[in-house]
PDB file of C-alpha atoms in Angstrom:
ATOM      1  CA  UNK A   1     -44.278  -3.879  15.443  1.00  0.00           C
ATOM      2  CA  UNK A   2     -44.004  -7.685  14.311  1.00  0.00           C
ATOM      3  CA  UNK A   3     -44.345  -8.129  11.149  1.00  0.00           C
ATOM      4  CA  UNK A   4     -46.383 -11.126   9.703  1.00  0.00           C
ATOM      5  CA  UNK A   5     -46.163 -12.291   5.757  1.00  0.00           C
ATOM      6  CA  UNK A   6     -49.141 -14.497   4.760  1.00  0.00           C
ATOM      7  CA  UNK A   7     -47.977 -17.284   2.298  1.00  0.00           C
ATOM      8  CA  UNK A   8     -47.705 -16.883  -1.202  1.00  0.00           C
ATOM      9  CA  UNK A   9     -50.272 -19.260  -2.370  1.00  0.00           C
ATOM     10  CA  UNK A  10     -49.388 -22.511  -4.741  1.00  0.00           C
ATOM     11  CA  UNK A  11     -51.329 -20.877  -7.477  1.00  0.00           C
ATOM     12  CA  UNK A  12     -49.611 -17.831  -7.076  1.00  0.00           C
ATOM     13  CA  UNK A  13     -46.281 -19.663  -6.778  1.00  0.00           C
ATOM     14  CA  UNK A  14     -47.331 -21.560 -10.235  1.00  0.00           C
ATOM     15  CA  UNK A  15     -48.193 -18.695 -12.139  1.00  0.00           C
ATOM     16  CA  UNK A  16     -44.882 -16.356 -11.301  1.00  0.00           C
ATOM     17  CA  UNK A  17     -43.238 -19.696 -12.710  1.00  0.00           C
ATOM     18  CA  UNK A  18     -44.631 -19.744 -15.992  1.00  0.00           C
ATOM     19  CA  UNK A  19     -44.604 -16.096 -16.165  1.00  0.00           C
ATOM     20  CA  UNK A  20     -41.054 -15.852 -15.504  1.00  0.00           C
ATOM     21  CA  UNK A  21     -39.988 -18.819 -17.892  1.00  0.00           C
ATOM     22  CA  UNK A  22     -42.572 -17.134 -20.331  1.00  0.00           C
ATOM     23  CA  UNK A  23     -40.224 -13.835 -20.106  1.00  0.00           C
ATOM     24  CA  UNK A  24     -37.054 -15.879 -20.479  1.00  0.00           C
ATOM     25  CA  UNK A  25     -38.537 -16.883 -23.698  1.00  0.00           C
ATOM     26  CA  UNK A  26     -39.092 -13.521 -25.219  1.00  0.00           C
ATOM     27  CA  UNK A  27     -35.673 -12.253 -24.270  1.00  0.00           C
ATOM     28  CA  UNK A  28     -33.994 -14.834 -25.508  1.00  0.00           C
ATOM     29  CA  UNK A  29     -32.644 -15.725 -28.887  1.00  0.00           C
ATOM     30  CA  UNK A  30     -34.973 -18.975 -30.292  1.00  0.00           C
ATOM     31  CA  UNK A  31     -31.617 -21.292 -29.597  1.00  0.00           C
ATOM     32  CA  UNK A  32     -32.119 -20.811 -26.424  1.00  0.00           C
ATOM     33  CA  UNK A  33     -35.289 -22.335 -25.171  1.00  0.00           C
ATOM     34  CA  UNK A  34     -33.907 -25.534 -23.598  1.00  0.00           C
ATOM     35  CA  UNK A  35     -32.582 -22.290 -20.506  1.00  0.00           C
ATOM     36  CA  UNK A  36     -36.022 -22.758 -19.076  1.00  0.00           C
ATOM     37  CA  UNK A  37     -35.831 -26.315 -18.672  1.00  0.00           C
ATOM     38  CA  UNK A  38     -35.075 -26.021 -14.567  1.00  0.00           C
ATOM     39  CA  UNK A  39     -38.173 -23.737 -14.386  1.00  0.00           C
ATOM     40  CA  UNK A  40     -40.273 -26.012 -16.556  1.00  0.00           C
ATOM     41  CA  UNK A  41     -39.490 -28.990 -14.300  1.00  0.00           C
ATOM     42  CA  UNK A  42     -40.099 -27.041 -11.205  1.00  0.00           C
ATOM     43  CA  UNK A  43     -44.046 -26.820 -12.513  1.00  0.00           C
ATOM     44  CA  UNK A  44     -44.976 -29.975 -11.753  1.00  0.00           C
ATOM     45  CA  UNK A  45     -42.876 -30.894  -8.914  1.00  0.00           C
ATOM     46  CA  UNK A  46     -44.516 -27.586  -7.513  1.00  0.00           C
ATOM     47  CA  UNK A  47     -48.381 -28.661  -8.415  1.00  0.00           C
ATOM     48  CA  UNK A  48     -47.422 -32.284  -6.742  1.00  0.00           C
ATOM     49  CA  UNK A  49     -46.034 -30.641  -3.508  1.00  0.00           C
ATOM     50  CA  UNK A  50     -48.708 -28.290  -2.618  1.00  0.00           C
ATOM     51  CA  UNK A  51     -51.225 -31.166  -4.234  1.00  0.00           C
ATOM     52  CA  UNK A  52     -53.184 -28.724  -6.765  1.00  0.00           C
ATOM     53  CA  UNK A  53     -55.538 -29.689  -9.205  1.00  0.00           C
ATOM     54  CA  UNK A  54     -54.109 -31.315 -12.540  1.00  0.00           C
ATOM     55  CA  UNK A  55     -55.915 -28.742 -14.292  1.00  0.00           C
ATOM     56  CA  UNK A  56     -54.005 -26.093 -12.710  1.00  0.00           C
ATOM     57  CA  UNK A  57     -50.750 -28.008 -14.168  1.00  0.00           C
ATOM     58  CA  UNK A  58     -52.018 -28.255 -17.360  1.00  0.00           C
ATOM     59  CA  UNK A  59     -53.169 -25.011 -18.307  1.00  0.00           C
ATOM     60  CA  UNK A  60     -49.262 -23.615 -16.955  1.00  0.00           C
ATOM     61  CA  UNK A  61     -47.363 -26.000 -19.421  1.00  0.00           C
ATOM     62  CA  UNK A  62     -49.987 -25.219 -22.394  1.00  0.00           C
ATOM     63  CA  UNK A  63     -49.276 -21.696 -21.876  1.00  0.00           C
ATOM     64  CA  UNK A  64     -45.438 -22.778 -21.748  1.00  0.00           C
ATOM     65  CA  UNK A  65     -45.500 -24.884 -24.464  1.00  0.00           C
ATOM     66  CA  UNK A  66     -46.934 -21.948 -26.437  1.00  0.00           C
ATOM     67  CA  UNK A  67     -44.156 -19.491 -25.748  1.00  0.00           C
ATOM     68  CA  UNK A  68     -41.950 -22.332 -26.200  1.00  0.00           C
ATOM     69  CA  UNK A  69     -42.943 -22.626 -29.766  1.00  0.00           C
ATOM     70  CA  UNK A  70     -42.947 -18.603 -29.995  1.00  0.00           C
ATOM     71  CA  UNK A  71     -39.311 -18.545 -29.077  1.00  0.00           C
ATOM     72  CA  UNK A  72     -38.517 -21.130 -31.227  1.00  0.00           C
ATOM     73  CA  UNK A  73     -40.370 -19.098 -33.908  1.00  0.00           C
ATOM     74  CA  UNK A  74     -38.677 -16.017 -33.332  1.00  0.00           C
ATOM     75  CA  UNK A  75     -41.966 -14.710 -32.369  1.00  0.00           C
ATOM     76  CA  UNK A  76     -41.161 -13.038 -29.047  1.00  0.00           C
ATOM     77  CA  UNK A  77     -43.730 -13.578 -26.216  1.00  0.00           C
ATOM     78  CA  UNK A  78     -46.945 -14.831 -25.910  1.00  0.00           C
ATOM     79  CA  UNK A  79     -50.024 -12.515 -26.413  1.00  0.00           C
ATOM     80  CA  UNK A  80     -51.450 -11.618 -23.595  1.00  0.00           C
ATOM     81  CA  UNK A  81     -49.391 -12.300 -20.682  1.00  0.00           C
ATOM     82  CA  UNK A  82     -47.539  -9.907 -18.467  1.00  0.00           C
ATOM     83  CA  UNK A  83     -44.138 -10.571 -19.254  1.00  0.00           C
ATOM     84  CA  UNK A  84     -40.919  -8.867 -17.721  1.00  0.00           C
ATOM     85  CA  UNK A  85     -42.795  -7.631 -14.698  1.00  0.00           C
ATOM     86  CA  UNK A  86     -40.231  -6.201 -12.292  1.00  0.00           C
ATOM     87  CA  UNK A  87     -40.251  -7.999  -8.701  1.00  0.00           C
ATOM     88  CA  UNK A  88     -38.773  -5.680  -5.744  1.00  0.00           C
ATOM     89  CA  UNK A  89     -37.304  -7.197  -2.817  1.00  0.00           C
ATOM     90  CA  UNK A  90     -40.118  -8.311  -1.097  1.00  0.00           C
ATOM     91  CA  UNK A  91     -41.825  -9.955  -3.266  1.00  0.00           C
ATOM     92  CA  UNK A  92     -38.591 -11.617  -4.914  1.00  0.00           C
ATOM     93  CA  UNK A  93     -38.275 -13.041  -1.181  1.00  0.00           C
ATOM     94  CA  UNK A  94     -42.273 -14.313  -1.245  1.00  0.00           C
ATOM     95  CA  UNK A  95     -41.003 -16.538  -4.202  1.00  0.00           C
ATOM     96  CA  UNK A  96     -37.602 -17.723  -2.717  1.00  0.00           C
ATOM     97  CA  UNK A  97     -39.777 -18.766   0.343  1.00  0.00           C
ATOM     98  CA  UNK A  98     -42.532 -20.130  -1.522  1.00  0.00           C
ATOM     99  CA  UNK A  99     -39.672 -22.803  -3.348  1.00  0.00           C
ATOM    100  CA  UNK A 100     -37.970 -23.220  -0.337  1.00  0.00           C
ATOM    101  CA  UNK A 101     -41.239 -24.357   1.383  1.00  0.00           C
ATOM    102  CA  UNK A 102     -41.965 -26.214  -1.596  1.00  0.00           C
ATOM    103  CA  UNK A 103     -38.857 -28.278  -1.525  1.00  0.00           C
ATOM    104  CA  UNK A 104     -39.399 -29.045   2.050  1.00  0.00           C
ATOM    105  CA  UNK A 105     -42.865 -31.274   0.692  1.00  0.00           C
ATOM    106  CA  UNK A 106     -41.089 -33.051  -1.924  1.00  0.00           C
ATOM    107  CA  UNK A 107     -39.493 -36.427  -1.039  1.00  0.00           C
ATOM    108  CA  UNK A 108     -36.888 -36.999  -3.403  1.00  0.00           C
ATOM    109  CA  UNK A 109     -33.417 -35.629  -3.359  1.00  0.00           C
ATOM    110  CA  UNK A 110     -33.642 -35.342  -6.917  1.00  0.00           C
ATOM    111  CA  UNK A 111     -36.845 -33.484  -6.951  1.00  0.00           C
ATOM    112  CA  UNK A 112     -35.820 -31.174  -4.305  1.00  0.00           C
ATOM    113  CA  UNK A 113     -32.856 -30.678  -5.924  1.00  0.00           C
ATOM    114  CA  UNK A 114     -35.048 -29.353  -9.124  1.00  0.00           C
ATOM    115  CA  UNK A 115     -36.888 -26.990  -7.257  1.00  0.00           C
ATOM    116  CA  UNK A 116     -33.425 -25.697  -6.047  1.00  0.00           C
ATOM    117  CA  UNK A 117     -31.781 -24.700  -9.783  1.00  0.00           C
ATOM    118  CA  UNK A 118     -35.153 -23.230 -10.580  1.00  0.00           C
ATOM    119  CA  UNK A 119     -34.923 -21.163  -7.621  1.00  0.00           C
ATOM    120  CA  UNK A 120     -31.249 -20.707  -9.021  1.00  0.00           C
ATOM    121  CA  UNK A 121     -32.265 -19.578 -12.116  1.00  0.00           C
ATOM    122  CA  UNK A 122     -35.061 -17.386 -11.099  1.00  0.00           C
ATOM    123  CA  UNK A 123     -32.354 -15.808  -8.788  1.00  0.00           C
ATOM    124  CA  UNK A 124     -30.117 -14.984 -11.648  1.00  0.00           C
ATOM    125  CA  UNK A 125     -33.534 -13.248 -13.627  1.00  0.00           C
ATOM    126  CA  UNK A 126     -34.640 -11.400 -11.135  1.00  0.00           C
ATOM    127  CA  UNK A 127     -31.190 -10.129 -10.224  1.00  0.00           C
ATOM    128  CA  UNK A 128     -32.292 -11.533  -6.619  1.00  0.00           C
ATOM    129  CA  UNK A 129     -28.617 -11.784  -5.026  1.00  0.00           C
ATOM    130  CA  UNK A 130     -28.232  -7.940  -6.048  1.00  0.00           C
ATOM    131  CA  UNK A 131     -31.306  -7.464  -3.414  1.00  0.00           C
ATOM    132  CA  UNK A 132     -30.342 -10.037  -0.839  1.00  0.00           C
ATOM    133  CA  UNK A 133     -26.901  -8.454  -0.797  1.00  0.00           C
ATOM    134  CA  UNK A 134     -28.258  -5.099  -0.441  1.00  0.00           C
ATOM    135  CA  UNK A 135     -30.706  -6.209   2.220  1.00  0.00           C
ATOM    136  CA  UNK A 136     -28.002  -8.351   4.403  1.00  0.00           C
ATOM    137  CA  UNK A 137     -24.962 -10.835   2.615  1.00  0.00           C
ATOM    138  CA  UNK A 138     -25.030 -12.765   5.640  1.00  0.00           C
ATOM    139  CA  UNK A 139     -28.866 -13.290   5.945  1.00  0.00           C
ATOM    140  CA  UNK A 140     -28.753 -14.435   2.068  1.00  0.00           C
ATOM    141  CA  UNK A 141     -25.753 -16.535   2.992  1.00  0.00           C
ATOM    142  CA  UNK A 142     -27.830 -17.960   5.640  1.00  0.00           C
ATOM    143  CA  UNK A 143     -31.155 -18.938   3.323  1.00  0.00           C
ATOM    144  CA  UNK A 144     -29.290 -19.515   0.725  1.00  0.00           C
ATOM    145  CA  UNK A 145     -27.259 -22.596   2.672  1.00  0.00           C
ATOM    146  CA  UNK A 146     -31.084 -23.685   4.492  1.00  0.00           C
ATOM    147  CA  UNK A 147     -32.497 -24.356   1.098  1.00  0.00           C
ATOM    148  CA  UNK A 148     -28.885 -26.293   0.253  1.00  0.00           C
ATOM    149  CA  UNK A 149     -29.717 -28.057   3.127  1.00  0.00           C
ATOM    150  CA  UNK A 150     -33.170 -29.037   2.807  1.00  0.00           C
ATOM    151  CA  UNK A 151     -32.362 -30.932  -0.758  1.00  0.00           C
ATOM    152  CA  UNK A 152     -29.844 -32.614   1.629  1.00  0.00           C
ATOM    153  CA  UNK A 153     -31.826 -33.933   4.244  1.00  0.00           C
ATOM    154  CA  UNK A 154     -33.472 -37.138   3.828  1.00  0.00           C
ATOM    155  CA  UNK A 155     -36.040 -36.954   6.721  1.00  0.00           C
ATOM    156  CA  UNK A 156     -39.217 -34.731   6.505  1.00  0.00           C
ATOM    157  CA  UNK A 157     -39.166 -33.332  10.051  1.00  0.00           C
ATOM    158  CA  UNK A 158     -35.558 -32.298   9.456  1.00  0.00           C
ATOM    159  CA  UNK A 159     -36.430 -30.440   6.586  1.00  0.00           C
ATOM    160  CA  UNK A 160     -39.356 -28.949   8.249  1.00  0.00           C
ATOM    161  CA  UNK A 161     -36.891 -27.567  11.007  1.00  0.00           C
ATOM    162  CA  UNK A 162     -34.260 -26.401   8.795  1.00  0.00           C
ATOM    163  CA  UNK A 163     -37.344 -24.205   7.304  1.00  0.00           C
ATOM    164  CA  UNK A 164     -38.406 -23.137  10.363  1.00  0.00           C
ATOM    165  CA  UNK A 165     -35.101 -21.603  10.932  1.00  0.00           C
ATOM    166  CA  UNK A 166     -34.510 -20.407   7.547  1.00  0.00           C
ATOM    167  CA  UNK A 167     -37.878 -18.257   8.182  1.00  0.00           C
ATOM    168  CA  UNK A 168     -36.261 -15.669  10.900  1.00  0.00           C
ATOM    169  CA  UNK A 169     -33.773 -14.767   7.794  1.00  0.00           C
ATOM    170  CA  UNK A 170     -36.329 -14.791   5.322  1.00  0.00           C
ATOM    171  CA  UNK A 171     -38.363 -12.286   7.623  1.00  0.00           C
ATOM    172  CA  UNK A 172     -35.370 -10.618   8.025  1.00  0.00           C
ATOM    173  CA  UNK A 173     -34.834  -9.755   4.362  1.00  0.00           C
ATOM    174  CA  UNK A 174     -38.601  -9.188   3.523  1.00  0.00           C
ATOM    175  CA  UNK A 175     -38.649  -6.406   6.193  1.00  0.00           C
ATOM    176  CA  UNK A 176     -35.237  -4.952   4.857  1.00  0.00           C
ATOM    177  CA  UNK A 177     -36.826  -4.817   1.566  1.00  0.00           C
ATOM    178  CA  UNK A 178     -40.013  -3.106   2.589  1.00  0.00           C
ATOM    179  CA  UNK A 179     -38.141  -0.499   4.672  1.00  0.00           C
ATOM    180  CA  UNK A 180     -36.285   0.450   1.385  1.00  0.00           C
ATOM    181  CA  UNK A 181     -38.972   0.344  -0.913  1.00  0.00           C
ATOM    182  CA  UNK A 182     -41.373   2.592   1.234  1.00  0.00           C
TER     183      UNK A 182
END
C-alpha cells in the first residue's frame, strides 16, 4: 500500500501557529511572553510564502496580540480558543513539513532562517524529537539536517530538491507514527 499525505494547507499551517504560541502564553509565567517571538515572526513570513490574504495575517496576530496582553496580565489564555491540544506523531510531522515547505518559498536566508527556530521551538512544545526518535533517530537526523540545509541554500531549485528528498523521510516518519497510533 503507498501511502499518500495531502498537504497541510497555509491556513491550516497559520492557525496551528497562533494556536500553539497562544498555548505558550497560558503556560507561561507573564515574564515570559517575548518566548513566542520565533513563532510570532514565523506568521507573516508564513502568510508571504504561501501568498494568503492579508486578512488572514491580520486576524492571527490580533488574536496573538490578545493572548499576548493576557499573559502579560496574568490572565491565562484567551477565551475561546483550543489551547494545549495534544498533536500525535503524524500530525506533529504535517507541521514540520508544512515549515519546511514553507522555508523552501522564502528568499532570504534570514527569513528562512525564522521559519527554522519556530519550527525549533514548536519542536521543543510539542515534545516532537521524543516522537521522531521513537519513530526513527536517523530519519529525524535526516529532516532535521534538509531543513538546515534549505536556510542554507541560496538558489530556489536547490532548495526545492533538498525538499524533495527530505519528503521520503518525512513519509517515512508519518507512516511510523500512524502504525503506532492505530
Amino acid at each position: 500500500m503507498e501511502y499518500t499525505r495531502p498537504d497541510m494547507t497555509p491556513e491550516t499551517l497559520l492557525e496551528k501557529i497562533t494556536l500553539e504560541a497562544l498555548s505558550a502564553l497560558a503556560l507561561g509565567p507573564s515574564d515570559r511572553v517575548a518566548d513566542i517571538a520565533p513563532l510570532e515572526a514565523a506568521l507573516p513570513l508564513a502568510a508571504k510564502a504561501r501568498e494568503l490574504p492579508e486578512e488572514t495575517l491580520a486576524e492571527k496576530m490580533e488574536r496573538l496580540e490578545r493572548g499576548k496582553k493576557l499573559a502579560a496580565e496574568n490572565k491565562g489564555g484567551a477565551l475561546g480558543e483550543k489551547l494545549l491540544e495534544c498533536y500525535d506523531g503524524p500530525v506533529i510531522t504535517d507541521l514540520l513539513w508544512a515549515l519546511l515547505r514553507t522555508a523552501v518559498r522564502l528568499e532570504t536566508r534570514c527569513e528562512r532562517q525564522a521559519i527554522y527556530d519556530a519550527a525549533a521551538l514548536l519542536d521543543e512544545g510539542l515534545n516532537l524529537q521524543s516522537f521522531l526518535l521513537r519513530c526513527g533517530e536517523r530519519s529525524a537526523g535526516i529532516i532535521w539536517s534538509k531543513f538546515r540545509n534549505i536556510v542554507r541554500e541560496k538558489h530556489p531549485e536547490a532548495r526545492a530538491d533538498i525538499c524533495k528528498e527530505a519528503s521520503t523521510f518525512v513519509r517515512l516518519l508519518r507512516a511510523h507514527g500512524l502504525a503506532r497510533t492505530a
